[in-house]
XYZ file of N, CA, C and O in Angstrom:
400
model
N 117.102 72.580 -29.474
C 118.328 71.988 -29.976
C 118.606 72.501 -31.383
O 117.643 72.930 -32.019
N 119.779 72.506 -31.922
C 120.314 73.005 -32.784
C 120.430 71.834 -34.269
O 121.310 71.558 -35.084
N 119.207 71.460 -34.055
C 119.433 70.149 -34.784
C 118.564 70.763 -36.446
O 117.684 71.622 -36.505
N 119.247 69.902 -37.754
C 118.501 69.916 -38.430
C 119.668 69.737 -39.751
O 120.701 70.403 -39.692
N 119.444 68.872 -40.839
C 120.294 69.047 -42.173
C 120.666 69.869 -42.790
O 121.751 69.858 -43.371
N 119.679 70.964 -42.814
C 119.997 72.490 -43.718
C 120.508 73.546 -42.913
O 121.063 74.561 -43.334
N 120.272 73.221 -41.645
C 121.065 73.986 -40.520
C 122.976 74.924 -41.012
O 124.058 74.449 -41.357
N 122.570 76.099 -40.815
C 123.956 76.757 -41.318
C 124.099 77.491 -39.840
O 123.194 78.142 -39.318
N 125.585 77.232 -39.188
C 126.053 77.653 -37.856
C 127.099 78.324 -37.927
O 128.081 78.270 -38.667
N 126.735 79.116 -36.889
C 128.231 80.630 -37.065
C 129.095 79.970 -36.605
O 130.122 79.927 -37.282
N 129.079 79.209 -35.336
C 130.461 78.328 -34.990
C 130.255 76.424 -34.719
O 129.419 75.773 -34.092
N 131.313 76.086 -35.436
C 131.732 74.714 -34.881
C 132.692 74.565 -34.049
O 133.679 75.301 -34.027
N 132.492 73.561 -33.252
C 133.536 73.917 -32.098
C 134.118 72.207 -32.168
O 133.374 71.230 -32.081
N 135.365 72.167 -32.316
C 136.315 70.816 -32.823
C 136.954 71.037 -31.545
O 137.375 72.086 -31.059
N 136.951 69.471 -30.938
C 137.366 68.983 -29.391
C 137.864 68.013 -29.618
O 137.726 67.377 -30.662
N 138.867 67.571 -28.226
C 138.980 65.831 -28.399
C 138.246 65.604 -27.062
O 138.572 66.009 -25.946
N 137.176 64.861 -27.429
C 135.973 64.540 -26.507
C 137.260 64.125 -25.040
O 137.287 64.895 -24.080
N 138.073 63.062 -25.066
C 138.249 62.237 -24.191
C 138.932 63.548 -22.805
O 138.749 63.413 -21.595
N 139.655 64.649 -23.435
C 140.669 65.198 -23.047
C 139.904 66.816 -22.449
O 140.128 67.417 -21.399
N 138.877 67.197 -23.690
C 137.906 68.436 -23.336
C 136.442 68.727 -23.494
O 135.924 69.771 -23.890
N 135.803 67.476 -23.062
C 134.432 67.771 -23.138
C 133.719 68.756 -22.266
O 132.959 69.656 -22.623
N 134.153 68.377 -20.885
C 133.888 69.456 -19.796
C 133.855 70.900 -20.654
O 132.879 71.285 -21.298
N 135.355 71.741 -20.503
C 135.159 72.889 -21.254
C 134.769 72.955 -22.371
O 135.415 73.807 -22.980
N 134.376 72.706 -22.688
C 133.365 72.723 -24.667
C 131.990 72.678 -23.768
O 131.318 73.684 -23.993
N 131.489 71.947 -22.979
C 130.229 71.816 -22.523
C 130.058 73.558 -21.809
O 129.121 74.280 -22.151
N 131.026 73.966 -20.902
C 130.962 75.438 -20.772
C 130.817 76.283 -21.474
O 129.940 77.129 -21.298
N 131.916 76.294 -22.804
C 132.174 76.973 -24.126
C 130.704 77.428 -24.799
O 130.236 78.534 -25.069
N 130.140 75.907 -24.961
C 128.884 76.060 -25.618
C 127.698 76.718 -25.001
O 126.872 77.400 -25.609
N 127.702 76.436 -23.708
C 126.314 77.020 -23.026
C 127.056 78.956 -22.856
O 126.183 79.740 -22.483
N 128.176 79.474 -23.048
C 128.350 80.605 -22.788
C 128.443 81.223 -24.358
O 128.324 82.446 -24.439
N 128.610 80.608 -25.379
C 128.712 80.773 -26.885
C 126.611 81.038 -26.993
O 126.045 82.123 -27.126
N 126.164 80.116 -26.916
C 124.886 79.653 -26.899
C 123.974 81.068 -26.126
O 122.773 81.329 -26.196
N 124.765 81.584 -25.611
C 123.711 83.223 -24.553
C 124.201 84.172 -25.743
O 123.382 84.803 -26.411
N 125.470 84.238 -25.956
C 125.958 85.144 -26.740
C 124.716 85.593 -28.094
O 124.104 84.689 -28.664
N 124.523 86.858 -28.408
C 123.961 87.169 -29.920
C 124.462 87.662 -30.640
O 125.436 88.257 -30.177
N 124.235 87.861 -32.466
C 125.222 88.837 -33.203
C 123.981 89.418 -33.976
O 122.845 88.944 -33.993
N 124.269 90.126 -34.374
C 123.470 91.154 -35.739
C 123.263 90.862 -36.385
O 124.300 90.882 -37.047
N 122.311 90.345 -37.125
C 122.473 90.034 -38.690
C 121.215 90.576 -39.207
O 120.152 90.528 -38.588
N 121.388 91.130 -40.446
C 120.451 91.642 -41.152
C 119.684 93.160 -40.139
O 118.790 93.940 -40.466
N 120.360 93.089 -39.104
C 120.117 94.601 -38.667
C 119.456 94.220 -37.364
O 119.437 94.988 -36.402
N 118.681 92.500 -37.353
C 117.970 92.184 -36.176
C 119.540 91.346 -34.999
O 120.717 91.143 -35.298
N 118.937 91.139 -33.979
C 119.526 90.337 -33.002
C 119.052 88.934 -33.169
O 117.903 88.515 -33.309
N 120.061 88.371 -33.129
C 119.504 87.090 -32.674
C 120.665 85.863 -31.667
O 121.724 86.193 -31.132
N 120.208 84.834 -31.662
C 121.442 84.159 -30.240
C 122.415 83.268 -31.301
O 121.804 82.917 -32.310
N 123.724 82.880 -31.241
C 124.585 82.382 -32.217
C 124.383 80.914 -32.191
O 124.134 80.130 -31.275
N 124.567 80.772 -33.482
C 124.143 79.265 -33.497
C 124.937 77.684 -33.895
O 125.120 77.063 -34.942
N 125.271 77.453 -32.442
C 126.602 76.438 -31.966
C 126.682 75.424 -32.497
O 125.651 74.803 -32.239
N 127.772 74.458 -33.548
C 127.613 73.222 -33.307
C 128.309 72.725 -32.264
O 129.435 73.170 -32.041
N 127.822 71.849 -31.557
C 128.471 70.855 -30.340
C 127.880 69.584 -30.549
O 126.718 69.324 -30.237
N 128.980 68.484 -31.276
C 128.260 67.343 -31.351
C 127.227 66.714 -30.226
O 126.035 66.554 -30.490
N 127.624 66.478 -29.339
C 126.867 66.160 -28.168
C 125.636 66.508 -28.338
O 124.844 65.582 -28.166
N 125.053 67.803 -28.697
C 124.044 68.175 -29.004
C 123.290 68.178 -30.402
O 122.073 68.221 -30.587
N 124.107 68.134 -31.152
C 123.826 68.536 -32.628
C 123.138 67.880 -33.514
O 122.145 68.097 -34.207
N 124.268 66.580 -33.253
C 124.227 65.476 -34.516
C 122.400 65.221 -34.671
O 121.779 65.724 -33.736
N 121.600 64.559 -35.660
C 121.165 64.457 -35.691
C 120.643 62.251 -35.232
O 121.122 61.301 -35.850
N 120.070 62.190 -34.572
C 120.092 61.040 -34.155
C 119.636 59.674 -35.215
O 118.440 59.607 -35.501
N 120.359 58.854 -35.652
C 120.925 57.649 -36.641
C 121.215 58.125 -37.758
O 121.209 57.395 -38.749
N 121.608 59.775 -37.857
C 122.403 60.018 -38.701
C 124.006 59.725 -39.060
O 124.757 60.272 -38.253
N 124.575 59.089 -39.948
C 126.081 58.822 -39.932
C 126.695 60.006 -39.348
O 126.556 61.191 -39.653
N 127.537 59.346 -38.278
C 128.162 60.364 -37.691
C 129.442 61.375 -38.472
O 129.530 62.572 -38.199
N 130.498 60.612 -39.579
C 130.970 60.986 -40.828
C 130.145 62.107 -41.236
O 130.562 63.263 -41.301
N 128.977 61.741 -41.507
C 128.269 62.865 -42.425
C 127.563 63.740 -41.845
O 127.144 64.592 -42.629
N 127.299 63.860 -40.919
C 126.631 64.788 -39.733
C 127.603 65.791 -39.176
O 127.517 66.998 -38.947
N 128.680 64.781 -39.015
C 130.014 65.838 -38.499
C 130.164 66.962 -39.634
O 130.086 68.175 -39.440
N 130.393 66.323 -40.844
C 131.185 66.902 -42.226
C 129.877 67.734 -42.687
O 130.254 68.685 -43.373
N 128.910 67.715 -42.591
C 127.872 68.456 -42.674
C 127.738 69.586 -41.868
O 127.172 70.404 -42.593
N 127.832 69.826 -41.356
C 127.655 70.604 -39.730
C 129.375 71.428 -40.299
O 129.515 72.648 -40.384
N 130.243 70.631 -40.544
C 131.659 71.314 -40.518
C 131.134 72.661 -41.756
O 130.967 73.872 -41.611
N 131.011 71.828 -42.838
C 130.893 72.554 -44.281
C 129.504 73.578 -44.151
O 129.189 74.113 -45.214
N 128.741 73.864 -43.088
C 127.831 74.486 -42.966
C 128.261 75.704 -41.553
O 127.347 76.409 -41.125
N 129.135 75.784 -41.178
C 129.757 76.676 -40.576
C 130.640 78.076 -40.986
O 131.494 78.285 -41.847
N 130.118 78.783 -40.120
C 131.084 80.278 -40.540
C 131.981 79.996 -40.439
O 132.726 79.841 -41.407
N 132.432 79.741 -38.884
C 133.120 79.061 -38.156
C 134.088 78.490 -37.297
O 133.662 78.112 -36.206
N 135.553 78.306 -37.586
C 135.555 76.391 -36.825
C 136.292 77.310 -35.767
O 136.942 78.303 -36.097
N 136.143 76.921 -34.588
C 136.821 77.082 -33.077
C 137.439 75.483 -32.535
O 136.854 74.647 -31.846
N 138.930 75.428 -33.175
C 139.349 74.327 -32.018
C 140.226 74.838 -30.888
O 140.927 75.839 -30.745
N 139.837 73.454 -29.905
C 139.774 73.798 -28.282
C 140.525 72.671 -28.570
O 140.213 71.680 -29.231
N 142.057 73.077 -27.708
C 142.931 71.721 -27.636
C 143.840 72.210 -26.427
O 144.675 73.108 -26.537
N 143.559 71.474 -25.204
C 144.198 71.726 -23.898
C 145.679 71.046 -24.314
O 145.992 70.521 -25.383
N 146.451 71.231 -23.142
C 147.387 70.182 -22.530
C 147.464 68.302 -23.220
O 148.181 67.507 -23.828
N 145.913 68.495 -22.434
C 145.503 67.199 -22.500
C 145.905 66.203 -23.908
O 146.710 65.343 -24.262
N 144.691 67.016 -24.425
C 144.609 66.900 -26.093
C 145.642 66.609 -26.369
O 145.951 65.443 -26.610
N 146.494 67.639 -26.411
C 147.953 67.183 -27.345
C 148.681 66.168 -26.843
O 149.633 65.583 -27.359
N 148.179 66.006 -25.827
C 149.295 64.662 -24.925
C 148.856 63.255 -25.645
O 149.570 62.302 -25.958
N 147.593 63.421 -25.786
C 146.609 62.120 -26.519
C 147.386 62.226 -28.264
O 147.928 61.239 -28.761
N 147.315 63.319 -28.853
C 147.504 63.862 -30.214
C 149.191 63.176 -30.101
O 149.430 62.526 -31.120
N 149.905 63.182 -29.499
C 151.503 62.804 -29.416
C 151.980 60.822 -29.390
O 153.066 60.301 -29.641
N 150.929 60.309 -29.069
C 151.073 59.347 -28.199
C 150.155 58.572 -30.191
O 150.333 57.381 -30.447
N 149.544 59.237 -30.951
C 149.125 58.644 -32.428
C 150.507 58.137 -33.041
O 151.602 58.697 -32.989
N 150.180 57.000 -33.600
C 150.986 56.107 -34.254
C 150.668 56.380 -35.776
O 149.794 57.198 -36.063
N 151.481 55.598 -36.912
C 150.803 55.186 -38.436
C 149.941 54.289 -37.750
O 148.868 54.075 -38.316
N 150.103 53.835 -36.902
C 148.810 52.598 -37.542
C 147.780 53.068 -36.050
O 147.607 52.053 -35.376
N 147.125 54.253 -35.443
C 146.645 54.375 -35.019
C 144.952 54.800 -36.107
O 145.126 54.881 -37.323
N 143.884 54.965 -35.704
C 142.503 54.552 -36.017
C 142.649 55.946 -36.460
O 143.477 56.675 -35.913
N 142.041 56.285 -37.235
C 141.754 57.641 -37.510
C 140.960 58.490 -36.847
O 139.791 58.269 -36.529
N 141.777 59.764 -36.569
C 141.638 60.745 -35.740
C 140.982 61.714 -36.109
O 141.664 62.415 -36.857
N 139.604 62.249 -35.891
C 138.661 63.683 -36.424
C 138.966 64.457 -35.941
O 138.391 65.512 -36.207
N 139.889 64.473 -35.077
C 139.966 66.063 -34.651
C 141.347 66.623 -35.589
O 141.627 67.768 -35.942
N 142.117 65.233 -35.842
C 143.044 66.088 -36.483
C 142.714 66.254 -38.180
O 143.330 67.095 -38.834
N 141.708 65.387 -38.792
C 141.054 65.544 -39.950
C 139.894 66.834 -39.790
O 139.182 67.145 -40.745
């Protein structure tokens, strides 16, 4: 697992769980085979996907925003779906991370 505080990741991948978890769960395991070059060696790229990532009773706020600010990075994935959910936000709807 890709877990750890000092952890620095070539990609974060920003979803709206309810609308695209499925494809992000693909995304990641085909991101996750992928390798790049660095320093002249190979090695495999290294994904955030909350689902996997976060570190467990870590604040999720700060795990997210950690993981964000420690990325090369950011890949958002926003279907159909997503935006249909993203349209339907009010002012007085709860605050939204995917669009923060």
């Amino acid at each position: 697992m890709d877990r750890g505080k000092d952890k620095v990741f070539d990609i974060f991948i920003s979803y709206r769980v309810s609308a695209d978890a499925k494809l992000v769960e693909s995304l990641y395991d085909k991101l996750k085979a992928m390798q790049v070059v660095e320093g002249g060696k190979r090695r495999p790229l290294r994904v955030f996907w909350d689902k996997v990532c976060l570190i467990a009773g870590e604040d999720f706020e700060r795990g997210f925003s950690r993981a964000l600010c420690n990325s090369r990075l950011v890949v958002f994935v926003m279907s159909r779906a997503a935006y249909q959910n993203i349209q339907a936000l009010t002012e007085n709807s709860s605050c939204d991370n995917f669009i923060l």
